[in-house]
Amino acid sequence: APSASAFVANDLALGGPRDGSCGADDAGGDAADEPVVAIVTGPNMGGKSTLLRQSALLVMMAQLGCHVPAAHAELTPPDAIF
């Protein structure tokens, strides 16, 4: 069992097509690379709130120019963080 101080890293991938298109390819399919919306589910004390707070904080830090521990981040200015 992990110790009480152990932190499990989370990956988060949100976005859409990386080429700036509207999300549909010529054949009518979905060309999105990553989901635009994520529904986070799980048991109580499963880390859902931690993941949401962590991602919101990292978005704000990145917009301020702070270091963000990510392999890749492309952000647009957020209009709201809930």
JSON list of C-alpha atoms in Angstrom, two decimals:
[
{"chain": "A", "resi": 1, "resn": "ALA", "atom": "CA", "xyz": [0.00, 0.00, 0.00]},
{"chain": "A", "resi": 2, "resn": "PRO", "atom": "CA", "xyz": [1.30, 3.50, -0.82]},
{"chain": "A", "resi": 3, "resn": "SER", "atom": "CA", "xyz": [2.27, 5.72, 2.08]},
{"chain": "A", "resi": 4, "resn": "ALA", "atom": "CA", "xyz": [0.06, 8.64, 3.09]},
{"chain": "A", "resi": 5, "resn": "SER", "atom": "CA", "xyz": [2.51, 11.10, 1.52]},
{"chain": "A", "resi": 6, "resn": "ALA", "atom": "CA", "xyz": [2.77, 9.29, -1.85]},
{"chain": "A", "resi": 7, "resn": "PHE", "atom": "CA", "xyz": [1.31, 11.26, -4.77]},
{"chain": "A", "resi": 8, "resn": "VAL", "atom": "CA", "xyz": [0.17, 9.51, -7.92]},
{"chain": "A", "resi": 9, "resn": "ALA", "atom": "CA", "xyz": [0.81, 11.57, -11.06]},
{"chain": "A", "resi": 10, "resn": "ASN", "atom": "CA", "xyz": [-2.16, 12.24, -13.34]},
{"chain": "A", "resi": 11, "resn": "ASP", "atom": "CA", "xyz": [-2.20, 12.77, -17.08]},
{"chain": "A", "resi": 12, "resn": "LEU", "atom": "CA", "xyz": [-4.75, 15.20, -18.49]},
{"chain": "A", "resi": 13, "resn": "ALA", "atom": "CA", "xyz": [-5.41, 15.64, -22.20]},
{"chain": "A", "resi": 14, "resn": "LEU", "atom": "CA", "xyz": [-8.09, 18.09, -23.27]},
{"chain": "A", "resi": 15, "resn": "GLY", "atom": "CA", "xyz": [-8.36, 20.05, -26.45]},
{"chain": "A", "resi": 16, "resn": "GLY", "atom": "CA", "xyz": [-9.43, 19.30, -29.96]},
{"chain": "A", "resi": 17, "resn": "PRO", "atom": "CA", "xyz": [-7.91, 19.26, -33.40]},
{"chain": "A", "resi": 18, "resn": "ARG", "atom": "CA", "xyz": [-4.34, 20.54, -33.28]},
{"chain": "A", "resi": 19, "resn": "ASP", "atom": "CA", "xyz": [-4.58, 22.01, -36.78]},
{"chain": "A", "resi": 20, "resn": "GLY", "atom": "CA", "xyz": [-7.17, 24.66, -35.88]},
{"chain": "A", "resi": 21, "resn": "SER", "atom": "CA", "xyz": [-9.98, 23.06, -37.88]},
{"chain": "A", "resi": 22, "resn": "CYS", "atom": "CA", "xyz": [-13.51, 22.75, -36.57]},
{"chain": "A", "resi": 23, "resn": "GLY", "atom": "CA", "xyz": [-13.11, 19.08, -35.64]},
{"chain": "A", "resi": 24, "resn": "ALA", "atom": "CA", "xyz": [-14.61, 17.25, -38.62]},
{"chain": "A", "resi": 25, "resn": "ASP", "atom": "CA", "xyz": [-12.56, 15.82, -41.45]},
{"chain": "A", "resi": 26, "resn": "ASP", "atom": "CA", "xyz": [-13.57, 15.71, -45.13]},
{"chain": "A", "resi": 27, "resn": "ALA", "atom": "CA", "xyz": [-15.23, 12.30, -44.73]},
{"chain": "A", "resi": 28, "resn": "GLY", "atom": "CA", "xyz": [-17.53, 13.64, -42.03]},
{"chain": "A", "resi": 29, "resn": "GLY", "atom": "CA", "xyz": [-15.75, 11.87, -39.19]},
{"chain": "A", "resi": 30, "resn": "ASP", "atom": "CA", "xyz": [-14.37, 13.38, -36.02]},
{"chain": "A", "resi": 31, "resn": "ALA", "atom": "CA", "xyz": [-10.78, 14.58, -36.48]},
{"chain": "A", "resi": 32, "resn": "ALA", "atom": "CA", "xyz": [-10.28, 15.62, -32.86]},
{"chain": "A", "resi": 33, "resn": "ASP", "atom": "CA", "xyz": [-7.02, 14.40, -31.34]},
{"chain": "A", "resi": 34, "resn": "GLU", "atom": "CA", "xyz": [-8.16, 14.89, -27.75]},
{"chain": "A", "resi": 35, "resn": "PRO", "atom": "CA", "xyz": [-11.55, 15.28, -26.05]},
{"chain": "A", "resi": 36, "resn": "VAL", "atom": "CA", "xyz": [-12.93, 18.79, -25.61]},
{"chain": "A", "resi": 37, "resn": "VAL", "atom": "CA", "xyz": [-14.81, 17.89, -22.42]},
{"chain": "A", "resi": 38, "resn": "ALA", "atom": "CA", "xyz": [-14.04, 15.27, -19.79]},
{"chain": "A", "resi": 39, "resn": "ILE", "atom": "CA", "xyz": [-16.54, 13.79, -17.36]},
{"chain": "A", "resi": 40, "resn": "VAL", "atom": "CA", "xyz": [-14.60, 12.86, -14.25]},
{"chain": "A", "resi": 41, "resn": "THR", "atom": "CA", "xyz": [-16.19, 10.03, -12.29]},
{"chain": "A", "resi": 42, "resn": "GLY", "atom": "CA", "xyz": [-15.03, 7.73, -9.55]},
{"chain": "A", "resi": 43, "resn": "PRO", "atom": "CA", "xyz": [-15.50, 6.72, -5.93]},
{"chain": "A", "resi": 44, "resn": "ASN", "atom": "CA", "xyz": [-15.41, 9.06, -2.97]},
{"chain": "A", "resi": 45, "resn": "MET", "atom": "CA", "xyz": [-11.85, 10.05, -2.07]},
{"chain": "A", "resi": 46, "resn": "GLY", "atom": "CA", "xyz": [-10.73, 8.95, -5.55]},
{"chain": "A", "resi": 47, "resn": "GLY", "atom": "CA", "xyz": [-8.90, 12.18, -6.46]},
{"chain": "A", "resi": 48, "resn": "LYS", "atom": "CA", "xyz": [-11.50, 13.82, -8.73]},
{"chain": "A", "resi": 49, "resn": "SER", "atom": "CA", "xyz": [-11.33, 17.19, -6.98]},
{"chain": "A", "resi": 50, "resn": "THR", "atom": "CA", "xyz": [-7.54, 17.04, -6.84]},
{"chain": "A", "resi": 51, "resn": "LEU", "atom": "CA", "xyz": [-7.33, 16.51, -10.60]},
{"chain": "A", "resi": 52, "resn": "LEU", "atom": "CA", "xyz": [-9.72, 19.42, -11.29]},
{"chain": "A", "resi": 53, "resn": "ARG", "atom": "CA", "xyz": [-7.99, 21.82, -8.88]},
{"chain": "A", "resi": 54, "resn": "GLN", "atom": "CA", "xyz": [-4.58, 20.81, -10.21]},
{"chain": "A", "resi": 55, "resn": "SER", "atom": "CA", "xyz": [-5.54, 21.39, -13.84]},
{"chain": "A", "resi": 56, "resn": "ALA", "atom": "CA", "xyz": [-7.23, 24.74, -13.10]},
{"chain": "A", "resi": 57, "resn": "LEU", "atom": "CA", "xyz": [-4.21, 25.94, -11.12]},
{"chain": "A", "resi": 58, "resn": "LEU", "atom": "CA", "xyz": [-1.81, 24.89, -13.88]},
{"chain": "A", "resi": 59, "resn": "VAL", "atom": "CA", "xyz": [-3.87, 26.76, -16.49]},
{"chain": "A", "resi": 60, "resn": "MET", "atom": "CA", "xyz": [-3.74, 29.93, -14.38]},
{"chain": "A", "resi": 61, "resn": "MET", "atom": "CA", "xyz": [-0.01, 29.51, -13.72]},
{"chain": "A", "resi": 62, "resn": "ALA", "atom": "CA", "xyz": [0.73, 28.97, -17.41]},
{"chain": "A", "resi": 63, "resn": "GLN", "atom": "CA", "xyz": [-1.21, 32.11, -18.35]},
{"chain": "A", "resi": 64, "resn": "LEU", "atom": "CA", "xyz": [0.92, 34.06, -15.86]},
{"chain": "A", "resi": 65, "resn": "GLY", "atom": "CA", "xyz": [4.11, 32.71, -17.43]},
{"chain": "A", "resi": 66, "resn": "CYS", "atom": "CA", "xyz": [5.06, 30.39, -14.59]},
{"chain": "A", "resi": 67, "resn": "HIS", "atom": "CA", "xyz": [6.78, 27.06, -15.14]},
{"chain": "A", "resi": 68, "resn": "VAL", "atom": "CA", "xyz": [4.26, 24.27, -15.78]},
{"chain": "A", "resi": 69, "resn": "PRO", "atom": "CA", "xyz": [5.47, 20.69, -15.36]},
{"chain": "A", "resi": 70, "resn": "ALA", "atom": "CA", "xyz": [4.16, 19.40, -18.69]},
{"chain": "A", "resi": 71, "resn": "ALA", "atom": "CA", "xyz": [5.70, 17.69, -21.68]},
{"chain": "A", "resi": 72, "resn": "HIS", "atom": "CA", "xyz": [3.50, 19.86, -23.93]},
{"chain": "A", "resi": 73, "resn": "ALA", "atom": "CA", "xyz": [0.95, 22.61, -23.28]},
{"chain": "A", "resi": 74, "resn": "GLU", "atom": "CA", "xyz": [-0.96, 24.75, -25.78]},
{"chain": "A", "resi": 75, "resn": "LEU", "atom": "CA", "xyz": [-3.42, 27.02, -24.05]},
{"chain": "A", "resi": 76, "resn": "THR", "atom": "CA", "xyz": [-5.85, 29.70, -25.08]},
{"chain": "A", "resi": 77, "resn": "PRO", "atom": "CA", "xyz": [-6.97, 32.31, -22.55]},
{"chain": "A", "resi": 78, "resn": "PRO", "atom": "CA", "xyz": [-9.70, 30.71, -20.41]},
{"chain": "A", "resi": 79, "resn": "ASP", "atom": "CA", "xyz": [-12.98, 32.57, -20.11]},
{"chain": "A", "resi": 80, "resn": "ALA", "atom": "CA", "xyz": [-13.94, 30.85, -16.85]},
{"chain": "A", "resi": 81, "resn": "ILE", "atom": "CA", "xyz": [-12.62, 28.30, -14.38]},
{"chain": "A", "resi": 82, "resn": "PHE", "atom": "CA", "xyz": [-15.32, 26.57, -12.35]}
]
